[in-house]
Coordinates of C-alpha atoms in Angstrom, one line a residue:
M1 CA 9.0 95.4 5.2
T2 CA 9.9 97.6 8.1
D3 CA 10.8 94.9 10.6
L4 CA 14.5 94.4 10.7
D5 CA 13.9 90.6 12.6
T6 CA 12.1 89.3 8.9
P7 CA 14.6 87.5 6.5
A8 CA 14.8 89.1 3.1
A9 CA 11.9 88.3 0.6
R10 CA 13.9 86.7 -2.2
P11 CA 12.5 87.9 -5.9
A12 CA 12.2 85.6 -8.4
A13 CA 13.7 85.5 -11.8
G14 CA 12.6 88.1 -14.3
R15 CA 11.3 90.1 -11.1
T16 CA 14.5 90.7 -10.0
H17 CA 15.6 93.3 -12.5
G18 CA 12.4 95.2 -11.7
V19 CA 12.5 96.1 -8.1
G20 CA 12.2 99.9 -8.0
A21 CA 14.5 102.7 -7.1
A22 CA 12.1 103.6 -4.2
A23 CA 11.6 100.4 -2.6
A24 CA 15.1 99.7 -2.3
L25 CA 15.8 103.1 -1.1
R26 CA 13.2 102.4 1.7
R27 CA 14.4 98.7 2.6
A28 CA 18.5 100.6 2.7
A29 CA 16.5 103.6 4.4
P30 CA 17.3 102.1 8.5
A31 CA 21.2 101.2 7.0
L32 CA 21.7 104.7 6.0
A33 CA 20.4 106.8 8.6
G34 CA 22.6 104.9 10.6
Y35 CA 25.6 104.8 8.9
A36 CA 24.8 108.9 8.5
A37 CA 24.6 109.0 12.0
V38 CA 28.2 107.5 12.8
R39 CA 29.8 109.7 10.2
L40 CA 28.0 112.9 11.2
L41 CA 29.6 111.9 15.1
G42 CA 32.9 111.6 13.3
L43 CA 32.7 114.8 12.1
V44 CA 31.8 116.1 15.7
G45 CA 34.6 114.3 16.5
L46 CA 37.4 116.3 14.2
A47 CA 35.8 119.5 15.3
V48 CA 36.5 118.8 19.2
W49 CA 39.4 117.7 18.1
A50 CA 40.8 120.4 16.4
A51 CA 39.5 122.7 18.4
A52 CA 41.9 121.3 20.9
R53 CA 44.7 121.4 18.6
G54 CA 44.1 124.7 16.8
V55 CA 43.8 122.9 13.4
D56 CA 41.0 123.9 10.8
P57 CA 39.0 120.8 10.4
L58 CA 38.0 122.1 6.9
V59 CA 41.3 122.3 5.8
R60 CA 42.1 118.5 7.0
L61 CA 39.5 117.1 5.1
T62 CA 39.9 118.8 1.6
A63 CA 43.1 120.6 1.0
R64 CA 46.1 118.4 3.1
W65 CA 48.0 115.0 2.0
D66 CA 46.5 113.4 -1.0
A67 CA 43.2 115.7 -1.4
L68 CA 45.9 118.5 -2.9
W69 CA 47.6 116.0 -5.4
Y70 CA 44.0 115.6 -6.1
A71 CA 43.0 118.8 -6.5
R72 CA 45.5 119.6 -8.3
I73 CA 45.2 117.3 -10.9
A74 CA 41.7 118.1 -11.4
E75 CA 42.7 121.9 -11.8
S76 CA 45.9 121.3 -14.4
G77 CA 45.8 117.5 -15.6
Y78 CA 48.9 115.7 -15.0
G79 CA 52.3 117.1 -15.6
Y80 CA 53.5 118.0 -11.8
T81 CA 56.1 116.7 -10.1
V82 CA 58.4 117.1 -6.7
R83 CA 61.9 116.2 -6.7
L84 CA 62.9 115.4 -2.8
P85 CA 66.2 116.0 -1.5
D86 CA 66.5 112.2 -0.5
G87 CA 66.3 111.1 -4.8
D88 CA 62.8 110.4 -4.2
V89 CA 60.3 111.9 -7.0
H90 CA 56.5 112.0 -6.7
A91 CA 54.8 112.5 -9.5
D92 CA 51.0 113.0 -9.8
L93 CA 51.0 110.2 -12.4
A94 CA 50.5 108.0 -9.4
F95 CA 47.1 109.5 -8.6
F96 CA 44.1 107.6 -10.9
P97 CA 41.9 109.7 -12.4
L98 CA 38.3 109.4 -11.7
L99 CA 38.2 111.5 -8.4
P100 CA 40.1 114.4 -10.6
W101 CA 37.7 114.4 -13.2
L102 CA 34.6 114.3 -11.0
E103 CA 36.2 117.4 -8.7
R104 CA 36.7 119.1 -12.2
G105 CA 33.0 118.2 -13.1
V106 CA 31.8 119.3 -9.8
A107 CA 33.9 123.1 -9.5
A108 CA 32.7 123.5 -12.9
V109 CA 29.2 123.9 -11.7
S110 CA 29.5 124.8 -8.3
P111 CA 30.8 127.9 -6.3
L112 CA 33.0 125.2 -4.8
S113 CA 37.0 125.1 -4.8
F114 CA 38.4 121.7 -6.2
G115 CA 38.9 120.3 -2.7
E116 CA 35.3 121.4 -1.4
A117 CA 34.0 119.4 -4.4
G118 CA 36.4 116.4 -3.7
L119 CA 34.5 116.5 -0.6
L120 CA 31.1 116.6 -1.8
V121 CA 31.6 113.5 -4.1
S122 CA 33.1 111.3 -1.2
L123 CA 30.0 112.8 0.9
V124 CA 28.1 111.3 -1.6
A125 CA 29.9 108.4 -2.5
S126 CA 29.9 107.2 0.7
L127 CA 26.4 106.7 1.4
A128 CA 26.3 105.1 -2.1
A129 CA 29.3 102.9 -0.8
A130 CA 26.9 102.2 2.8
W131 CA 24.2 101.4 0.4
G132 CA 26.0 99.5 -1.6
I133 CA 27.5 97.1 1.4
F134 CA 23.7 96.9 2.6
A135 CA 22.6 95.9 -0.5
V136 CA 25.5 93.1 -1.0
T137 CA 24.7 91.7 2.7
D138 CA 21.2 91.6 2.8
L139 CA 21.1 89.7 -0.5
V140 CA 23.7 87.3 1.3
L141 CA 22.7 87.2 5.0
G142 CA 20.0 89.6 5.6
R143 CA 18.5 92.9 6.0
R144 CA 19.7 93.3 9.2
A145 CA 22.7 92.2 9.1
G146 CA 22.9 94.4 6.3
V147 CA 22.0 97.3 8.5
C148 CA 24.6 96.5 10.8
A149 CA 27.8 96.1 7.8
A150 CA 26.5 99.4 6.6
V151 CA 27.4 100.8 10.5
L152 CA 30.2 98.9 10.9
W153 CA 31.9 100.5 7.9
G154 CA 31.5 103.6 9.2
A155 CA 32.4 103.2 12.3
L156 CA 35.6 101.5 11.1
P157 CA 38.5 103.2 13.6
V158 CA 40.0 105.1 10.3
G159 CA 35.9 105.7 9.2
I160 CA 36.5 109.9 8.9
V161 CA 38.7 109.1 5.7
Q162 CA 35.4 108.3 4.3
T163 CA 34.6 112.1 4.7
M164 CA 37.6 113.3 3.2
A165 CA 38.4 114.6 -0.2
Y166 CA 39.9 111.0 -1.1
S167 CA 39.4 108.6 -3.4
E168 CA 38.4 105.8 -0.6
S169 CA 34.8 106.3 -0.4
L170 CA 34.1 106.4 -4.7
F171 CA 36.6 103.2 -5.0
T172 CA 34.5 101.4 -2.1
A173 CA 31.0 102.5 -3.9
L174 CA 31.8 101.3 -7.2
A175 CA 32.8 98.1 -5.8
A176 CA 30.4 97.3 -3.5
W177 CA 27.6 97.7 -6.4
S178 CA 29.8 95.6 -9.0
L179 CA 30.0 92.8 -6.4
Y180 CA 25.8 93.6 -5.8
A181 CA 25.9 93.3 -10.0
V182 CA 28.1 90.1 -10.2
L183 CA 25.7 88.6 -7.3
S184 CA 22.4 89.2 -9.2
G185 CA 23.7 88.1 -12.4
R186 CA 24.3 91.8 -14.2
W187 CA 27.4 90.8 -15.6
A188 CA 27.1 94.5 -17.8
L189 CA 26.7 96.4 -14.9
A190 CA 29.2 94.3 -12.8
G191 CA 31.7 95.0 -15.7
S192 CA 31.4 98.3 -16.3
L193 CA 31.5 99.8 -12.8
A194 CA 34.6 97.3 -12.4
L195 CA 36.2 99.5 -14.8
A196 CA 35.0 102.3 -13.1
A197 CA 36.9 101.1 -9.8
G198 CA 39.8 100.6 -11.7
L199 CA 40.3 104.3 -12.8
T200 CA 39.7 105.5 -9.2
R201 CA 42.6 103.3 -7.2
P202 CA 44.9 100.5 -8.4
V203 CA 43.5 98.0 -6.1
G204 CA 40.7 98.0 -8.9
L205 CA 42.1 94.9 -10.2
A206 CA 40.6 93.0 -7.2
V207 CA 37.0 94.5 -8.7
A208 CA 38.3 92.7 -11.9
A209 CA 39.3 89.8 -10.5
A210 CA 36.3 89.1 -8.0
V211 CA 34.2 89.6 -11.5
W212 CA 36.2 87.4 -13.0
A213 CA 35.8 84.7 -9.8
G214 CA 32.0 85.2 -10.4
A215 CA 31.7 85.0 -13.8
V216 CA 34.1 81.3 -14.1
A217 CA 31.8 80.1 -10.9
S218 CA 28.4 80.5 -13.0
F219 CA 30.0 79.3 -15.9
V220 CA 31.1 76.2 -14.4
R221 CA 27.6 75.8 -12.7
D222 CA 26.5 76.0 -16.1
R223 CA 28.5 73.1 -17.1
S224 CA 28.1 71.1 -14.6
A225 CA 24.1 71.4 -14.2
A226 CA 23.6 71.4 -17.8
A227 CA 25.8 67.8 -17.6
A228 CA 23.9 66.6 -14.6
D229 CA 20.6 67.3 -16.9
G230 CA 21.9 65.6 -19.9
A231 CA 21.0 68.9 -21.9
P232 CA 23.1 70.9 -23.8
A233 CA 25.4 73.7 -22.2
G234 CA 23.6 76.5 -21.7
A235 CA 20.0 75.5 -22.6
R236 CA 18.4 76.5 -19.4
D237 CA 18.4 78.4 -16.6
L238 CA 20.4 78.0 -13.1
H239 CA 20.3 79.3 -10.2
A240 CA 22.4 81.4 -8.2
V241 CA 23.6 79.3 -5.3
R242 CA 24.5 81.8 -2.5
A243 CA 22.7 85.0 -3.4
G244 CA 19.1 83.2 -3.0
L245 CA 17.9 84.6 -6.0
D246 CA 16.7 83.1 -9.1
V247 CA 19.6 84.5 -11.7
P248 CA 19.7 83.3 -15.4
F249 CA 23.4 81.9 -16.4
G250 CA 23.0 80.5 -19.1
G251 CA 21.6 81.1 -23.2
A252 CA 22.1 84.7 -23.9
N253 CA 23.5 85.5 -20.7
R254 CA 26.8 83.9 -21.7
W255 CA 27.3 87.1 -24.1
T256 CA 26.8 89.5 -21.4
R257 CA 28.9 87.3 -18.8
A258 CA 31.9 87.6 -21.7
L259 CA 31.0 91.3 -21.6
G260 CA 31.3 91.7 -18.4
M261 CA 34.9 90.1 -18.2
L262 CA 35.9 92.1 -20.7
L263 CA 35.2 95.2 -19.4
A264 CA 36.3 94.8 -15.8
P265 CA 39.8 95.5 -16.0
L266 CA 40.0 98.2 -18.9
G267 CA 39.6 100.9 -16.6
A268 CA 43.2 100.2 -14.5
A269 CA 44.9 98.8 -17.3
G270 CA 44.2 101.6 -19.2
Y271 CA 45.1 104.0 -16.8
V272 CA 48.5 101.9 -16.3
L273 CA 49.3 101.4 -20.2
W274 CA 48.4 105.6 -20.5
V275 CA 51.2 106.5 -18.0
G276 CA 53.3 103.9 -19.4
R277 CA 53.3 105.8 -22.7
R278 CA 53.3 109.6 -21.4
T279 CA 56.2 108.4 -19.7
G280 CA 58.3 106.6 -22.3
E281 CA 58.6 103.1 -20.2
G282 CA 55.9 101.4 -21.1
L283 CA 54.6 98.8 -19.5
F284 CA 56.7 99.1 -16.3
G285 CA 56.2 103.1 -16.4
Y286 CA 53.4 102.9 -13.6
L287 CA 55.9 100.8 -11.6
D288 CA 58.7 103.9 -12.2
V289 CA 56.3 106.0 -10.5
Q290 CA 55.5 104.2 -7.6
A291 CA 58.9 103.5 -6.7
G292 CA 59.2 107.1 -6.3
W293 CA 57.4 107.3 -3.9
R294 CA 59.0 104.2 -2.4
N295 CA 55.7 102.5 -3.1
G296 CA 56.0 99.1 -4.4
F297 CA 55.1 95.1 -3.4
D298 CA 57.4 93.0 -1.7
G299 CA 54.8 90.3 0.2
G300 CA 54.7 92.4 3.2
A301 CA 58.7 92.4 3.9
A302 CA 59.0 95.9 4.1
F303 CA 56.1 95.7 7.0
A304 CA 57.0 92.7 8.9
R305 CA 60.8 94.7 9.2
F306 CA 58.8 98.1 10.4
V307 CA 57.1 96.1 12.8
A308 CA 60.3 94.2 14.2
G309 CA 61.8 97.5 14.7
L310 CA 58.9 99.0 16.8
F311 CA 60.4 96.4 19.6
A312 CA 63.6 98.7 20.1
S313 CA 61.8 100.2 23.0
L314 CA 59.4 99.5 25.7
P315 CA 56.4 101.7 24.1
G316 CA 57.3 100.6 20.3
A317 CA 56.9 97.3 21.7
L318 CA 53.6 97.7 22.7
A319 CA 52.5 99.4 18.9
G320 CA 54.0 96.3 17.8
L321 CA 52.5 93.7 19.7
A322 CA 48.8 96.0 18.6
L323 CA 49.7 95.7 15.2
I324 CA 50.1 92.1 15.3
A325 CA 47.1 91.7 17.1
G326 CA 45.7 93.8 14.6
V327 CA 46.7 91.6 11.6
G328 CA 45.9 88.7 13.4
L329 CA 42.4 90.2 13.5
V330 CA 42.2 90.5 9.8
G331 CA 43.4 87.0 9.3
W332 CA 40.5 85.7 11.4
L333 CA 38.0 87.6 9.9
L334 CA 38.9 86.5 6.2
L335 CA 39.0 83.0 7.4
A336 CA 35.7 83.4 9.3
G337 CA 34.3 84.7 6.0
V338 CA 35.6 81.4 3.6
R339 CA 33.6 79.6 7.0
A340 CA 30.6 81.0 6.9
G341 CA 30.8 80.4 3.1
L342 CA 30.7 84.0 1.5
P343 CA 30.2 83.7 -1.9
L344 CA 33.5 83.7 -4.0
P345 CA 33.6 86.9 -5.4
L346 CA 33.3 88.7 -2.1
L347 CA 36.4 86.3 -0.4
V348 CA 38.2 86.9 -4.1
Y349 CA 38.1 90.7 -3.2
G350 CA 38.5 90.5 0.2
S351 CA 41.1 88.9 -0.3
L352 CA 42.7 90.4 -2.8
V353 CA 42.2 94.1 -1.0
T354 CA 43.6 92.5 2.2
L355 CA 46.6 91.0 0.2
L356 CA 47.9 94.7 -1.0
A357 CA 47.1 96.2 1.7
F358 CA 49.7 94.4 3.7
G359 CA 52.2 93.0 1.0
A360 CA 52.7 97.0 0.1
S361 CA 56.1 98.9 1.2
S362 CA 54.0 102.3 1.2
Y363 CA 53.5 104.5 3.9
F364 CA 53.3 102.0 7.2
G365 CA 50.6 105.2 8.8
S366 CA 48.4 104.2 5.6
K367 CA 47.4 100.6 5.9
P368 CA 44.7 101.5 7.9
R369 CA 43.4 103.6 5.2
L370 CA 44.2 100.9 2.8
L371 CA 42.1 97.9 4.3
V372 CA 38.6 100.7 4.5
P373 CA 37.6 98.9 1.3
A374 CA 38.2 95.6 2.3
F375 CA 33.9 96.0 3.6
P376 CA 33.6 92.1 2.9
L377 CA 35.6 91.1 6.3
L378 CA 33.0 93.1 8.2
L379 CA 30.1 90.2 6.9
P380 CA 31.0 87.7 9.9
V381 CA 30.6 90.5 12.5
A382 CA 27.2 91.9 11.0
G383 CA 26.2 88.7 11.0
A384 CA 27.0 88.0 14.5
A385 CA 25.0 91.1 15.2
A386 CA 22.8 90.5 13.4
R387 CA 21.7 87.0 16.2
A388 CA 22.3 88.8 18.9
R389 CA 19.7 90.8 20.5
P390 CA 18.5 94.3 19.1
A391 CA 19.7 95.7 22.7
L392 CA 23.1 94.4 22.5
A393 CA 23.8 94.9 19.1
A394 CA 23.1 98.7 19.2
A395 CA 25.1 99.4 22.3
L396 CA 28.3 97.3 20.9
L397 CA 27.6 99.4 17.5
A398 CA 27.3 102.8 19.4
L399 CA 30.5 101.9 21.5
A400 CA 32.0 101.4 17.7
A401 CA 31.3 104.4 16.5
A402 CA 32.3 106.8 19.7
A403 CA 35.5 105.2 19.2
S404 CA 35.8 105.8 15.9
A405 CA 35.0 109.4 16.6
V406 CA 37.5 110.1 19.3
Y407 CA 40.4 107.9 17.3
G408 CA 39.4 109.8 13.9
G409 CA 39.7 112.9 14.8
L410 CA 42.7 112.2 16.8
W411 CA 44.2 110.6 14.0
L412 CA 43.4 113.0 11.6
T413 CA 44.9 115.9 13.4
G414 CA 48.2 114.2 13.8
S415 CA 51.4 115.2 11.9
G416 CA 51.6 112.3 9.8
P417 CA 49.0 111.7 6.2
P418 CA 46.1 109.3 7.1

């Protein structure tokens, strides 16, 4: 299929798992090409800003801020701690291990430094993430919307972080494909990818929650349909309502569904327990490590105080109003997803990522970056773009890409960490 205006043909049960990778790649090719073009434009924007400010763009991508911590873990393992004059204790145990493991593996078989290996991992993972976002959106809203969603994700104002030696792209790839597996009934795969996501970032628990939400919803549908037919639970297959696919939920699939639920939280839980054992603080060891970075969860109280403090001056007040508008926009996107009837796993995942981003008492400049994995927020916008005239949609996406390139370069060459 090459016509983006043509609705996606939904494969029937038994054929879903047999769709070839080559055919899937051809279907996703416009989304991947559009995403790659947006991110290439972003790198050009970074190069321009870096030249104007006299900084090395490669250093900004591979050897600053969190990228240094990941590279140090890849090189020497865990155990590095910095004690600051104000009493804060920054320990590398705050960083989850999957990206450093991959950096170590790539550096071992290539001439790349650990930071450069992290950049390569992120570049590959960003394409995998764009493909996963396309696949999820294509399943729910159709192919044209899938292309728009992938391009929109690349054109986020802070999209440049997707091509840094950071963990956002790797995490988003794992999360998107786990959610796709949930929507298409591949429970063991969904749980395995959620486990890997949980080894990448603390918010991996949001992926596990989405797997559980999808599994519980499918169980409820299974029992309800069986009761309506007067047949025993699990006696016949059901169809996934939102995905539009014939996905079996009964019979032997109950066991793979249970396996997926079991696997999903093991990554994040396993790392947190390991940190607790290493620090000797048990279940609260990881929370203590995060407290040393002044990170925690206060429901957004610290963020609210930060925004309120901006109104002490006129320039700050303008920034405060912009932040309030941004929070309002995110809330509107969440509600739009609910009104659009997005599948429950997408709503659960997007809501939890958003809640953890705004509710954390972390460095406020990083909150836009923490929202990068919340791609379900983009689906209502992608659906609207898909329904618009092609020329208008293309113009708006191009404008978003250009704005992202300008802002991303300015943001990454600034003084503070992203």
